[in-house]
PDB file of C-alpha atoms in Angstrom:
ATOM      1  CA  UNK A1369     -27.164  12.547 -12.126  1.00  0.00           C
ATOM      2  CA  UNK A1370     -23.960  13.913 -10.041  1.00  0.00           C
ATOM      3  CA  UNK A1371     -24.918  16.657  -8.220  1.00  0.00           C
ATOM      4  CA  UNK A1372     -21.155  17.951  -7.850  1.00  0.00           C
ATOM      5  CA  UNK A1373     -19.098  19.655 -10.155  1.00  0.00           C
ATOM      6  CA  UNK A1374     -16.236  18.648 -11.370  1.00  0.00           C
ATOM      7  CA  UNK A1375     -12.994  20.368 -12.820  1.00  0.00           C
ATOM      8  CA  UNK A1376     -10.595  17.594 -15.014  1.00  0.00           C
ATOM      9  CA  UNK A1377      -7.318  18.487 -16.252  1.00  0.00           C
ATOM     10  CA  UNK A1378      -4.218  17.251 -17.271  1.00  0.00           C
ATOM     11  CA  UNK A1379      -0.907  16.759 -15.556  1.00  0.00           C
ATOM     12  CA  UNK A1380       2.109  17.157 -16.708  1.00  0.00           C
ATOM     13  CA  UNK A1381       3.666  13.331 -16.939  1.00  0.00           C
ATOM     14  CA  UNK A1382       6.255  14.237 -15.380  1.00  0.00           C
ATOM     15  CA  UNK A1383       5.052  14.348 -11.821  1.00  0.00           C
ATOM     16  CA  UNK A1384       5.255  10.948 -11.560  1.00  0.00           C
ATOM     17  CA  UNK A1385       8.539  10.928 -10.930  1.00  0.00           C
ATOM     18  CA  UNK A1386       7.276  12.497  -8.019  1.00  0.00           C
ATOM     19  CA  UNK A1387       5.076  10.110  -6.634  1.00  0.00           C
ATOM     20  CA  UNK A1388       7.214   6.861  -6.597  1.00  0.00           C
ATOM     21  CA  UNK A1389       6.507   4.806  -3.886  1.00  0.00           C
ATOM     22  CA  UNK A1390      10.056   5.618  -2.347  1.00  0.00           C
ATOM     23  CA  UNK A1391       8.613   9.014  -2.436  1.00  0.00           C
ATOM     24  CA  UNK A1392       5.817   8.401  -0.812  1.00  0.00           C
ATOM     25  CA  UNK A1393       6.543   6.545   2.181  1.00  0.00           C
ATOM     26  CA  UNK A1394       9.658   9.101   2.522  1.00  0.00           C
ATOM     27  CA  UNK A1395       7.225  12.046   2.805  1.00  0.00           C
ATOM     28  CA  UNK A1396       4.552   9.860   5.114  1.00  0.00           C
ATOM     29  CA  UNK A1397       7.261   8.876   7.463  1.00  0.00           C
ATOM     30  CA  UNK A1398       8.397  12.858   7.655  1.00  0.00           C
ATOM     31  CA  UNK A1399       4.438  13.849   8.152  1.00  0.00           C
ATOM     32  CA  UNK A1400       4.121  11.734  11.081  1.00  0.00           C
ATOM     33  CA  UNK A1401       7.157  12.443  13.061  1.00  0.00           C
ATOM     34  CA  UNK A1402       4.689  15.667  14.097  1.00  0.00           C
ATOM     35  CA  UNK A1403       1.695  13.245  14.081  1.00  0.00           C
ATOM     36  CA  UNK A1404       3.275  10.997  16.862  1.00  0.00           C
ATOM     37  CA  UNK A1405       4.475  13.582  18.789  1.00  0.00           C
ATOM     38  CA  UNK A1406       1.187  15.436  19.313  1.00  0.00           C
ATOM     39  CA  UNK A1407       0.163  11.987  20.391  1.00  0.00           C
ATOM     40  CA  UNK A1408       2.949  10.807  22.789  1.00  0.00           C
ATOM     41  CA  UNK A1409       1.581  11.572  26.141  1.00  0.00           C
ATOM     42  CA  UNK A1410       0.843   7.500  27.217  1.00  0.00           C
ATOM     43  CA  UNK A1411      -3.339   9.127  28.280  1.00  0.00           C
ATOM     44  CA  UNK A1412      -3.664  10.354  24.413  1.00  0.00           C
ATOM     45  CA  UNK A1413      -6.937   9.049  23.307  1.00  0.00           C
ATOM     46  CA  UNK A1414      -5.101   7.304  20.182  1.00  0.00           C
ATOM     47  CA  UNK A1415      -2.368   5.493  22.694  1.00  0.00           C
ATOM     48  CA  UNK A1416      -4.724   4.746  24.750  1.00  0.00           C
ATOM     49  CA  UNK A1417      -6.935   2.924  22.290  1.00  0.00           C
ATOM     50  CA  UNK A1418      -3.954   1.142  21.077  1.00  0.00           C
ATOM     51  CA  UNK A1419      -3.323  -0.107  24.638  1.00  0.00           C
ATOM     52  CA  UNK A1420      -6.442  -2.245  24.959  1.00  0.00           C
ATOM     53  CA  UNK A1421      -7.679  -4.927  23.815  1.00  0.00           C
ATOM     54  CA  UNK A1422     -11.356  -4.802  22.868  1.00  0.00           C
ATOM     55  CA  UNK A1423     -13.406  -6.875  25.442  1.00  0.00           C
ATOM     56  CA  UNK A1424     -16.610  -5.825  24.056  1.00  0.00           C
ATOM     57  CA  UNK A1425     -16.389  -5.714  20.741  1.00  0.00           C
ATOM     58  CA  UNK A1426     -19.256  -3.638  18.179  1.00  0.00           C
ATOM     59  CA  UNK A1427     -19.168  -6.171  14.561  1.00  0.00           C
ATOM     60  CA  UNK A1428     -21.349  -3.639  12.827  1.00  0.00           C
ATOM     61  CA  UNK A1429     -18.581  -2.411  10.734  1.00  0.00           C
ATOM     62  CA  UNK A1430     -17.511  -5.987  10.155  1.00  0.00           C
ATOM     63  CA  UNK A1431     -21.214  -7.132   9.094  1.00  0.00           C
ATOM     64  CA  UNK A1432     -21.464  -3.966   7.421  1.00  0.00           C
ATOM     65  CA  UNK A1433     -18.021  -4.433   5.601  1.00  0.00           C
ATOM     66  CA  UNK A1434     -19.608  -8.319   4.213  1.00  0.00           C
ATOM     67  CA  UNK A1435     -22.462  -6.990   3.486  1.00  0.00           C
ATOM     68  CA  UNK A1436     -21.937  -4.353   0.941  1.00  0.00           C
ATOM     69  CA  UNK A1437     -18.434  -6.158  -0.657  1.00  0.00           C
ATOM     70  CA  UNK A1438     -20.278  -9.601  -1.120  1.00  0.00           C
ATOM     71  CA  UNK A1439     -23.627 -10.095  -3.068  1.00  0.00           C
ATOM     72  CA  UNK A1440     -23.856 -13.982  -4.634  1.00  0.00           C
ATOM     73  CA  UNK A1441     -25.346 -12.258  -7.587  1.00  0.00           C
ATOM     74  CA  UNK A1442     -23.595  -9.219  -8.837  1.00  0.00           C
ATOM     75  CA  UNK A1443     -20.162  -7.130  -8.483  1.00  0.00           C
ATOM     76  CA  UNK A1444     -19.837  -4.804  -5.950  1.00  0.00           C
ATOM     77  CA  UNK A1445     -18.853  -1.272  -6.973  1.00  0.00           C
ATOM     78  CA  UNK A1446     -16.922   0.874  -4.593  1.00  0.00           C
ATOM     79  CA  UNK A1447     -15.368   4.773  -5.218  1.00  0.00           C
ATOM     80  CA  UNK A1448     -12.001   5.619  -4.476  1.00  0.00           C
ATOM     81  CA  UNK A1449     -12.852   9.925  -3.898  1.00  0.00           C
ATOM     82  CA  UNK A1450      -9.824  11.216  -4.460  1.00  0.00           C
ATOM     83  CA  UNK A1451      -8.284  14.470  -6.524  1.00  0.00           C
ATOM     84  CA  UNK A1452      -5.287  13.018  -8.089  1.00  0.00           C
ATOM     85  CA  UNK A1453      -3.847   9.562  -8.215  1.00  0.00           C
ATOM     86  CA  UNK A1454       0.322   8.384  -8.145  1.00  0.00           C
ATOM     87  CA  UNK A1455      -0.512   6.414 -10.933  1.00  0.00           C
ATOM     88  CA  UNK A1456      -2.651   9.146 -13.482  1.00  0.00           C
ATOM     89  CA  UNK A1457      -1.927  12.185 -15.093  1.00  0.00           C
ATOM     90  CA  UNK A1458      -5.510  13.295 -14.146  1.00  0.00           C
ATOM     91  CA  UNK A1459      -6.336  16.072 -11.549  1.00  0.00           C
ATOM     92  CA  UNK A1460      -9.731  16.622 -10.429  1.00  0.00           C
ATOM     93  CA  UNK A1461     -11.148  19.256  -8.558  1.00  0.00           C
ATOM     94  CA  UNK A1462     -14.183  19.708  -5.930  1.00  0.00           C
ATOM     95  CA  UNK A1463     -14.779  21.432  -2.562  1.00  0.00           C
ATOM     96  CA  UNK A1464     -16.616  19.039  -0.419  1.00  0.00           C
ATOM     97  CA  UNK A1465     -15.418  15.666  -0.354  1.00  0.00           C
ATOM     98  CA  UNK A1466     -19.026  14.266   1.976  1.00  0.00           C
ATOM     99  CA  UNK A1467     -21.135  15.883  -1.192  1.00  0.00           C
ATOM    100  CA  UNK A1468     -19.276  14.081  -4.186  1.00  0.00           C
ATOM    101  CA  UNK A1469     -18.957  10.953  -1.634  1.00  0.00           C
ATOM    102  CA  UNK A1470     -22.739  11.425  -0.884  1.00  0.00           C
ATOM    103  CA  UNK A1471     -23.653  11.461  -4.860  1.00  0.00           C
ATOM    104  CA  UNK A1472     -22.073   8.191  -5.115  1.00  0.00           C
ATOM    105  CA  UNK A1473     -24.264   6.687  -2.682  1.00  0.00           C
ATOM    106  CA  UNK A1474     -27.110   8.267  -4.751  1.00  0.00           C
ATOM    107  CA  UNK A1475     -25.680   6.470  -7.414  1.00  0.00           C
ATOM    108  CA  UNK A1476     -25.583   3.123  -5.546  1.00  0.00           C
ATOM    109  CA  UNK A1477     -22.077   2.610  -5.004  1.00  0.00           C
ATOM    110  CA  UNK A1478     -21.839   0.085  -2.257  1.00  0.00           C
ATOM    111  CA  UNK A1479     -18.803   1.114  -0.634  1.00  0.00           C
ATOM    112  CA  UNK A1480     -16.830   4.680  -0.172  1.00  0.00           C
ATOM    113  CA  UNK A1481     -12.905   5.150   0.068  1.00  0.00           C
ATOM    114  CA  UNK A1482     -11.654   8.451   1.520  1.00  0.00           C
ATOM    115  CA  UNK A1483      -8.590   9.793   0.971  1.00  0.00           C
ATOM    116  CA  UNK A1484      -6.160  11.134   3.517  1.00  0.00           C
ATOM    117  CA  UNK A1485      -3.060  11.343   2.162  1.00  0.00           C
ATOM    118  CA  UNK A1486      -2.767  15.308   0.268  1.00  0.00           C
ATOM    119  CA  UNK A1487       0.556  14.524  -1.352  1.00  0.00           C
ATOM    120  CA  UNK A1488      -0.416  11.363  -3.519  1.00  0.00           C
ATOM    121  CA  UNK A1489      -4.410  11.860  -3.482  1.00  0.00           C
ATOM    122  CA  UNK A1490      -5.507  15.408  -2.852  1.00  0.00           C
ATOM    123  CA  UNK A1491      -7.582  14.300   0.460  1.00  0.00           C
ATOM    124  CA  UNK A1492      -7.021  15.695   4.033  1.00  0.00           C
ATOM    125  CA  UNK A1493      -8.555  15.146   7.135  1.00  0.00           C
ATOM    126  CA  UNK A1494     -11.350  17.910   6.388  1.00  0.00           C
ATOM    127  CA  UNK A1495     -11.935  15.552   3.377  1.00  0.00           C
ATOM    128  CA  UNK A1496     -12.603  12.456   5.305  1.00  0.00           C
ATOM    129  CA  UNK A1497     -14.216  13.750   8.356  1.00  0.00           C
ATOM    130  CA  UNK A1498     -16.493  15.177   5.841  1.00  0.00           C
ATOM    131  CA  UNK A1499     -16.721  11.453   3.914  1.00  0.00           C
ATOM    132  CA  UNK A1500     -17.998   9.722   7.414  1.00  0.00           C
ATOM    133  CA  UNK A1501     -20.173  12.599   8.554  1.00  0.00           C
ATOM    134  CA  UNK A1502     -22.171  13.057   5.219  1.00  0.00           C
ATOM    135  CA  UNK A1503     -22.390   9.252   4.790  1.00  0.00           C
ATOM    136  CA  UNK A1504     -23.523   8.493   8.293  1.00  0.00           C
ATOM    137  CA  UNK A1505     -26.249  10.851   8.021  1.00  0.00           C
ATOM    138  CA  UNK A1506     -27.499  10.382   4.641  1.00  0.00           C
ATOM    139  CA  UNK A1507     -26.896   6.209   3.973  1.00  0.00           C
ATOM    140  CA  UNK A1508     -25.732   4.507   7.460  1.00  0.00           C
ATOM    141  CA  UNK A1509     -25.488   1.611   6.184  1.00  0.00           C
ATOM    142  CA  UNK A1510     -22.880   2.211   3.633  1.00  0.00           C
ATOM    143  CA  UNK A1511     -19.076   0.963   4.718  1.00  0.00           C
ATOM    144  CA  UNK A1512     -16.684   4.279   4.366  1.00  0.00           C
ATOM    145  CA  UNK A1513     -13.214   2.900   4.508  1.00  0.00           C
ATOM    146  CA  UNK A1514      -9.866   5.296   5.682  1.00  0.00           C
ATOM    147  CA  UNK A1515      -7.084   5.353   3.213  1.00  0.00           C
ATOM    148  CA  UNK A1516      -3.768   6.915   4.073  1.00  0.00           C
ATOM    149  CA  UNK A1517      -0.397   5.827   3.746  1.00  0.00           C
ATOM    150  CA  UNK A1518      -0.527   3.721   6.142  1.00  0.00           C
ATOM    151  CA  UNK A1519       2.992   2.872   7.889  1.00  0.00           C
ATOM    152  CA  UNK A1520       1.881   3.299  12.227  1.00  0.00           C
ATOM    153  CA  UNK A1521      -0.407   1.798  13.850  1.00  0.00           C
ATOM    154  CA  UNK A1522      -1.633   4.926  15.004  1.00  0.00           C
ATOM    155  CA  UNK A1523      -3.115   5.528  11.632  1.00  0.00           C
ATOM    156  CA  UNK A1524      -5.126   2.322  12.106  1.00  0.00           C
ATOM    157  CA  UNK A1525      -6.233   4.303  15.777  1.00  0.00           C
ATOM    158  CA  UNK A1526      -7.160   7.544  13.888  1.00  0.00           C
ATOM    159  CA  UNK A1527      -9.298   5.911  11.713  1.00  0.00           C
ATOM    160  CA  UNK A1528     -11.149   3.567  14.390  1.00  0.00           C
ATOM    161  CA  UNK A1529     -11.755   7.047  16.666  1.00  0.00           C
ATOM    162  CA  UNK A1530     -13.279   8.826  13.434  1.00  0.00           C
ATOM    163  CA  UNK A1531     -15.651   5.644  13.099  1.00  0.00           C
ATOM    164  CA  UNK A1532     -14.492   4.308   9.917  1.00  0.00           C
ATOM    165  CA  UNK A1533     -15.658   1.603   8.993  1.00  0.00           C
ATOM    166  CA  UNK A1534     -12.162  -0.092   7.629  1.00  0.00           C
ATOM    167  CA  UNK A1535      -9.167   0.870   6.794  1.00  0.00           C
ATOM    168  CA  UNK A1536      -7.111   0.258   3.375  1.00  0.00           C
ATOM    169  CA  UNK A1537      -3.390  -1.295   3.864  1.00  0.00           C
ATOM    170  CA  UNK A1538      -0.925  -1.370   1.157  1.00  0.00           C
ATOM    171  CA  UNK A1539       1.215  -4.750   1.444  1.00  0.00           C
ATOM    172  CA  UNK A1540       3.456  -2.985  -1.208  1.00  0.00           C
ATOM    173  CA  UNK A1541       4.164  -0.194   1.662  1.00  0.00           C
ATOM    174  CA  UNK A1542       4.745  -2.183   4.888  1.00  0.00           C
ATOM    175  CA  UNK A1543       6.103  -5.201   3.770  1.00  0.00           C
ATOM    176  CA  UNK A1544       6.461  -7.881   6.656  1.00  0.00           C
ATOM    177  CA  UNK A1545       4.949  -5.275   9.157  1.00  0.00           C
ATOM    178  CA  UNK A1546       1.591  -5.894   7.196  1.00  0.00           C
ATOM    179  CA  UNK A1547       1.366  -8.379   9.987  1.00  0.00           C
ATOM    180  CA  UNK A1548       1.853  -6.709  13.052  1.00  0.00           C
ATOM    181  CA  UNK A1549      -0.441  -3.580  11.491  1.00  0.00           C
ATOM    182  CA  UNK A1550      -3.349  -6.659  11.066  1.00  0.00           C
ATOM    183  CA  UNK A1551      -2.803  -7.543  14.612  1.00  0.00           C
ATOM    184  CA  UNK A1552      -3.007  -4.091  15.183  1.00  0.00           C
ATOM    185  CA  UNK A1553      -6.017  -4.084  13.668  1.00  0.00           C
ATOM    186  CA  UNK A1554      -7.918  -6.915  15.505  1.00  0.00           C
ATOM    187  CA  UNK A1555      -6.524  -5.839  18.526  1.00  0.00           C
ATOM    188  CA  UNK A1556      -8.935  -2.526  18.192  1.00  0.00           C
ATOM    189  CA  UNK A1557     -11.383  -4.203  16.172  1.00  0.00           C
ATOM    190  CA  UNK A1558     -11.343  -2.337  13.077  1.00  0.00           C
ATOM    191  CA  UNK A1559     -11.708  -4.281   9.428  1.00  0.00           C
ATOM    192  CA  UNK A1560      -8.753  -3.927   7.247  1.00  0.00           C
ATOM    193  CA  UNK A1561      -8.398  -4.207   3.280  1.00  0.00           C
ATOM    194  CA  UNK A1562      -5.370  -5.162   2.593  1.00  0.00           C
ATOM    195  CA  UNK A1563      -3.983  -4.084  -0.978  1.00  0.00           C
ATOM    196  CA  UNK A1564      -2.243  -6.285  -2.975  1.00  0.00           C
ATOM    197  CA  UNK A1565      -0.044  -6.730  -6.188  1.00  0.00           C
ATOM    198  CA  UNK A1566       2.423 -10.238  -6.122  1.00  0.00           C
ATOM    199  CA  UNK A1567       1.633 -13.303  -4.861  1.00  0.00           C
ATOM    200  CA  UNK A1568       3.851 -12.303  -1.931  1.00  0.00           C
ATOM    201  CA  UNK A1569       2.244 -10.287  -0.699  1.00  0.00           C
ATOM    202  CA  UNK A1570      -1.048 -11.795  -1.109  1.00  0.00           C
ATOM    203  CA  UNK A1571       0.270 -14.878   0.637  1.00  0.00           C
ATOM    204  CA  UNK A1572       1.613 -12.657   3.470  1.00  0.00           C
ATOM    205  CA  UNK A1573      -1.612 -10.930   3.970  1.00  0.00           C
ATOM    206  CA  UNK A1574      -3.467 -14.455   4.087  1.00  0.00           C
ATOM    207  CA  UNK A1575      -0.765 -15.403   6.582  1.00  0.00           C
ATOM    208  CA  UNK A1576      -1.999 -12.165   8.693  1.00  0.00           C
ATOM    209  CA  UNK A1577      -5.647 -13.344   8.408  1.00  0.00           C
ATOM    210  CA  UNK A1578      -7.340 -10.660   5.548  1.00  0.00           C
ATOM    211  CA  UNK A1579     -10.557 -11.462   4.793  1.00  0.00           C
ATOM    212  CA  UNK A1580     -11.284  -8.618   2.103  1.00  0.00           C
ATOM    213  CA  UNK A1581      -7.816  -8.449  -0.692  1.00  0.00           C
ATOM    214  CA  UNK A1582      -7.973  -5.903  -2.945  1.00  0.00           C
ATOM    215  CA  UNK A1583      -6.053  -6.977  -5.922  1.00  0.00           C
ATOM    216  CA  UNK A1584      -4.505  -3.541  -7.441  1.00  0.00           C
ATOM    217  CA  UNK A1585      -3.681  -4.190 -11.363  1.00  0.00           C
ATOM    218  CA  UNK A1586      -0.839  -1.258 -11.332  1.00  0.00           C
ATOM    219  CA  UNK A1587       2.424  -2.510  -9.873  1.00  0.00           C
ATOM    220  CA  UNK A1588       3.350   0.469  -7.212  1.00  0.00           C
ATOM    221  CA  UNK A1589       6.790  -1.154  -6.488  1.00  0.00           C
ATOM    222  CA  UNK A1590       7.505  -1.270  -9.961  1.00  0.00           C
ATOM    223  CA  UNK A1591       7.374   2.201 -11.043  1.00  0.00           C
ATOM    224  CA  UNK A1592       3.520   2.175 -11.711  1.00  0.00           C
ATOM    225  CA  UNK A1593       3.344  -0.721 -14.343  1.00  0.00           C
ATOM    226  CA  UNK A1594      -0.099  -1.708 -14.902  1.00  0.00           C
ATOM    227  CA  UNK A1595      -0.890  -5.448 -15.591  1.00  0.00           C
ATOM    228  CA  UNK A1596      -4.102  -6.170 -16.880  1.00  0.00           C
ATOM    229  CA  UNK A1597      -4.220  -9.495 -15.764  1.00  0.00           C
ATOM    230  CA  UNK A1598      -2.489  -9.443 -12.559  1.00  0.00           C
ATOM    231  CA  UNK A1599      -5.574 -10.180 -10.611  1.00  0.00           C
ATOM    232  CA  UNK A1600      -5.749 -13.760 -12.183  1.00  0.00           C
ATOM    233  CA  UNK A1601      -2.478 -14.082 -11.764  1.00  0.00           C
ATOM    234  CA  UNK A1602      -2.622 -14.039  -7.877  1.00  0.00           C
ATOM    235  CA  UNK A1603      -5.551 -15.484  -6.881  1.00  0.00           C
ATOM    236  CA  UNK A1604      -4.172 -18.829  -7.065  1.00  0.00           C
ATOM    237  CA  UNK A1605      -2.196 -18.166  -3.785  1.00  0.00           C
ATOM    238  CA  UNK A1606      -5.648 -17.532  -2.009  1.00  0.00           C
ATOM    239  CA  UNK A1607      -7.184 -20.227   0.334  1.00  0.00           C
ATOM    240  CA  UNK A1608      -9.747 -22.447  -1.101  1.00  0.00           C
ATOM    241  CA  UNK A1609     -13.446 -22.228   0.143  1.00  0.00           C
ATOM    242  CA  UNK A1610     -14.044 -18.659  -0.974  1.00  0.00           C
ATOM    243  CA  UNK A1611     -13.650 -17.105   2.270  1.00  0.00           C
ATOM    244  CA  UNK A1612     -11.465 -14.092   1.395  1.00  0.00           C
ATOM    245  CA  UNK A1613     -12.950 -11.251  -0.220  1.00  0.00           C
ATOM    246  CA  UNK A1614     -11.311 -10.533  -3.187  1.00  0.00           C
ATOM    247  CA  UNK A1615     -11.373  -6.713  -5.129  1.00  0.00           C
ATOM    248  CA  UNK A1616     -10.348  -5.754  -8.392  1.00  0.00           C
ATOM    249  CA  UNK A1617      -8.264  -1.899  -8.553  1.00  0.00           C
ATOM    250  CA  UNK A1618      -6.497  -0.043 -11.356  1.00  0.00           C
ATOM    251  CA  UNK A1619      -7.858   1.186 -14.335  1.00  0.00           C
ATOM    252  CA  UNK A1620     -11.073  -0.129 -14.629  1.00  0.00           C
ATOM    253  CA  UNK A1621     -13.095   1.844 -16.956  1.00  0.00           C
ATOM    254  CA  UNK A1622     -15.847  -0.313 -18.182  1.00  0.00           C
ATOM    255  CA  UNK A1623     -18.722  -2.756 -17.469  1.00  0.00           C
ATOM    256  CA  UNK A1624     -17.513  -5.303 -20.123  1.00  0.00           C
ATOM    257  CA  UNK A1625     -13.980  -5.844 -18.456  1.00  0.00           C
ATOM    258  CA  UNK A1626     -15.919  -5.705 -15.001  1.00  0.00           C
ATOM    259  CA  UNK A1627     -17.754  -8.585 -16.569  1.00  0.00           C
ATOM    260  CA  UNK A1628     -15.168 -10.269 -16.916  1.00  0.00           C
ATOM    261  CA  UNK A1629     -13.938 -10.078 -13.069  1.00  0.00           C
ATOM    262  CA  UNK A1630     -17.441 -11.118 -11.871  1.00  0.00           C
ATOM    263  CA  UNK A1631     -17.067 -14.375 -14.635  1.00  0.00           C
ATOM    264  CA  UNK A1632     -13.851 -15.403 -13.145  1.00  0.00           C
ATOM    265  CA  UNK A1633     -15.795 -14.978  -9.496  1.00  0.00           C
ATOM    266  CA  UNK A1634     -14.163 -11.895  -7.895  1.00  0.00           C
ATOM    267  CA  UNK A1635     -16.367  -9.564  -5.680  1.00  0.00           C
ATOM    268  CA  UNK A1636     -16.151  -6.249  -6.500  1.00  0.00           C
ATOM    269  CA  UNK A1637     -14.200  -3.886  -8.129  1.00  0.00           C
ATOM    270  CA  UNK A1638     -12.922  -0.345  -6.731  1.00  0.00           C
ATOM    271  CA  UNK A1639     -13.131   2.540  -9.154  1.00  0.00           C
ATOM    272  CA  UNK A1640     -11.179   5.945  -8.926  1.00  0.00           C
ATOM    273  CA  UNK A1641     -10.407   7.529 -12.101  1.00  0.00           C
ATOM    274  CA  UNK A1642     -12.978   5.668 -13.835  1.00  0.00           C
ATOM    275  CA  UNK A1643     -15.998   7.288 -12.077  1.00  0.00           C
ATOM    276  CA  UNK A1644     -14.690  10.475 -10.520  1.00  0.00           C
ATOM    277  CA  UNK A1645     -15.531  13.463 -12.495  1.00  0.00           C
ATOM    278  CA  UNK A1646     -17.119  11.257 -14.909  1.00  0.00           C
ATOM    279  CA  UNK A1647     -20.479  12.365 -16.155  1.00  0.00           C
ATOM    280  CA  UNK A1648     -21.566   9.105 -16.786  1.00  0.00           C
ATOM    281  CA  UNK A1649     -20.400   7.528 -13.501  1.00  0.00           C
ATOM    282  CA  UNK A1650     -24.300   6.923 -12.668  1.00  0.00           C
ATOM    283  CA  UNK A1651     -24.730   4.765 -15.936  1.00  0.00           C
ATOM    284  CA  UNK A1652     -21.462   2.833 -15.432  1.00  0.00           C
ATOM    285  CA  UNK A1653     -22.208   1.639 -11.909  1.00  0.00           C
ATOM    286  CA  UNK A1654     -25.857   1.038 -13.081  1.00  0.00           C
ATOM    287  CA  UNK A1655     -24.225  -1.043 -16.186  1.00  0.00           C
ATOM    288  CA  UNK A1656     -21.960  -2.869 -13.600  1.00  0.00           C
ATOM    289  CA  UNK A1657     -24.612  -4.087 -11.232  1.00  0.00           C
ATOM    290  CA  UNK A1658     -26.805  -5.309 -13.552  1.00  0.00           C
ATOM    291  CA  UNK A1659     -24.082  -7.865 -14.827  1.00  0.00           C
ATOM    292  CA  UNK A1660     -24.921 -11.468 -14.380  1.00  0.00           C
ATOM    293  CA  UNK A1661     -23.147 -14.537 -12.826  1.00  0.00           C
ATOM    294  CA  UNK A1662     -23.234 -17.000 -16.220  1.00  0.00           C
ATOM    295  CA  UNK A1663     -23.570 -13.933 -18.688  1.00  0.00           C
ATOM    296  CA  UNK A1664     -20.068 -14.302 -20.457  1.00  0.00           C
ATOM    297  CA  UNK A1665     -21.655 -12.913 -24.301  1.00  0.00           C
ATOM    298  CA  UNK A1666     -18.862 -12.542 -26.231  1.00  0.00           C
ATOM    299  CA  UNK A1667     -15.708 -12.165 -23.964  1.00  0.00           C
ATOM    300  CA  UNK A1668     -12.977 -14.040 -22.933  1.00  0.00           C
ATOM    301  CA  UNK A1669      -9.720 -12.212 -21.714  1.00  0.00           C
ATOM    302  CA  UNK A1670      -7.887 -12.159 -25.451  1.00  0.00           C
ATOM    303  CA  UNK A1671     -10.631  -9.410 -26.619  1.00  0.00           C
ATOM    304  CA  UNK A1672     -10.588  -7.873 -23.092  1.00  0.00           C
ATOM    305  CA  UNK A1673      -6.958  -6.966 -22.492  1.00  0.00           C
TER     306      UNK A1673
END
C-alpha cells in the first residue's frame, strides 16, 4: 500500500499551450543564465569537475544502472515522481518527494526518476535532494536518475556532485549537442539515458555511444502527439546484438500493453502518470513483473493500440 497521500486534479487543457517544447527550453535557457553565473568562478566545484577527466573512475552507478534496467526474465518498471507532466492535464500533489519516491521502492520499482525542472514537472532541487537522500538510506541499491531540462553540461555536473546515479537527456531538446553532452558525460563518468522519439535521433544517440534509450511514445517536437507504436517503429535503427538498453515512456497504463513491450523484447518501461497518485500503483507494478518472456495470451498489437 502507498504510504503517501495524494491530491489529483484536473487541468485546464489549455496549459499546454504553455508547455511546448519551444517553451520549455526558452524558460530553461533564462533559469540558467543565474545558474551559470553563480558557478563561473574557474575553482567552482561544478567547473572544476567538468575540467577533469576521471582517472579513477567508481562503475557502481554504471553496474547499478544494468542491473536494475536489465533482467533476462521480466520488464523493468521505473517511476517518473513528478507533479504535473507537459504532456497531461493531470496535477498531483504531495510534500515530500524522498517519501512517495521511497513507497515506490516498497513497491518494487526498480528504478526512480526525479524531477528538477518546476515549470514542466512540479520538482525542485528540495525534491531531488530529497529523492537521493531517502533512497540511499532506505534501498542503496536502487538507481535514482536526475531529470531536468537538460541543455549545459553543468546540469550533467550538478547531478554527478548530488550522486545521482544517471541522468535523463532529451535528444528532442539538444539536438546535435546530444553528442558533446554524452562526451560530457563520460568525461565525468556519469550514466546517461538518452530520450528518444524519431529514428534521428535514436541514430544520433547510438552515434554518441547510449547504452540505455528510452523510447518516449508522445512526440514532444510535435506538439505532444502520442504514437502508440512509435517504439517499434524506431528500434530498427538500433545496433544488432542487444547491447543498448531500450525503455518504453508515454502513457503506459497497463500490464497487458506492457506485455506487449516485453514480447517484442524491450527492457523496461518508465511510468509517470500511470502510477503516481494511483491507488493501485502497488498491484500494477506487481502485475508487470510477473509477465513472462513467451506469454503472448491473446494479444498482438491490433487489440492493443
Amino acid at each position: 500500500m502507498m504510504a503517501q497521500t495524494f491530491t489529483t486534479t484536473a487541468l485546464k487543457s489549455s496549459r499546454n499551450n504553455d508547455y511546448s517544447l519551444f517553451e520549455m527550453v526558452r524558460r530553461k535557457e533564462q533559469q540558467l543564465e543565474h545558474f551559470r553565473n553563480q558557478h563561473k568562478d574557474p575553482q567552482d566545484d561544478l567547473r572544476m569537475l567538468l575540467g577533469y577527466f576521471d582517472a579513477t573512475p567508481d562503475f557502481t552507478s554504471s553496474k547499478k544502472l544494468a542491473n536494475a534496467l536489465r533482467n533476462p526474465d521480466r520488464l523493468s518498471v521505473g517511476v517518473d515522481i513528478k507533479r504535473r507532466s507537459p504532456t497531461s492535464n493531470l496535477r498531483v500533489d504531495f510534500n515530500d518527494a524522498g517519501g512517495v519516491a521511497e513507497s515506490f521502492v516498497d513497491c518494487n520499482a526498480d528504478f526512480i526518476i526525479a524531477n528538477a525542472d518546476y515549470e514542466s514537472y512540479g520538482g525542485d532541487t528540495t525534491d531531488i535532494e530529497q529523492v537521493v537522500t531517502a533512497i540511499r538510506k532506505s534501498s542503496p541499491e536502487t538507481p535514482v536518475i536526475f531529470k531536468d531540462i537538460i541543455i549545459d553540461p553543468l546540469q550533467l555536473a550538478l547531478a554527478k556532485s548530488l550522486k545521482f546515479d544517471a541522468a535523463l537527456v532529451m535528444a528532442c531538446v539538444v539536438g546535435k549537442d546530444l553528442l558533446e553532452l554524452l562526451n560530457t558525460a563520460t568525461l565525468i563518468n556519469l550514466p546517461v539515458i538518452v530520450e528518444c522519439h524519431t529514428p534521428e535521433e535514436v541514430s544520433l544517440a547510438v552515434e554518441g555511444g547510449a547504452g540505455t534509450i528510452l523510447l518516449n511514445r508522445v512526440d514532444r517536437f510535435g506538439g505532444n502527439e502520442f504514437h502508440a507504436t512509435q517504439p517499434f517503429a524506431v528500434r530498427d535503427v538500433l545496433p544488432p546484438g542487444n547491447f543498448v538498453t531500450t525503455l518504453v515512456t508515454g502513457k503506459v497504463f497497463d500490464a497487458l500493453e506492457s506485455n506487449l513491450f516485453l514480447q517484442e523484447g524491450f527492457d523496461g518501461v518508465l511510468i509517470g502518470e500511470g502510477l503516481i497518485g494511483n491507488p493501485s500503483a502497488s498491484s500494477l507494478i506487481k502485475e508487470i513483473h510477473e509477465l513472462e518472456l513467451g506469454d503472448e495470451g491473446e494479444i498482438n498489437r491490433s487489440n492493443v493500440f
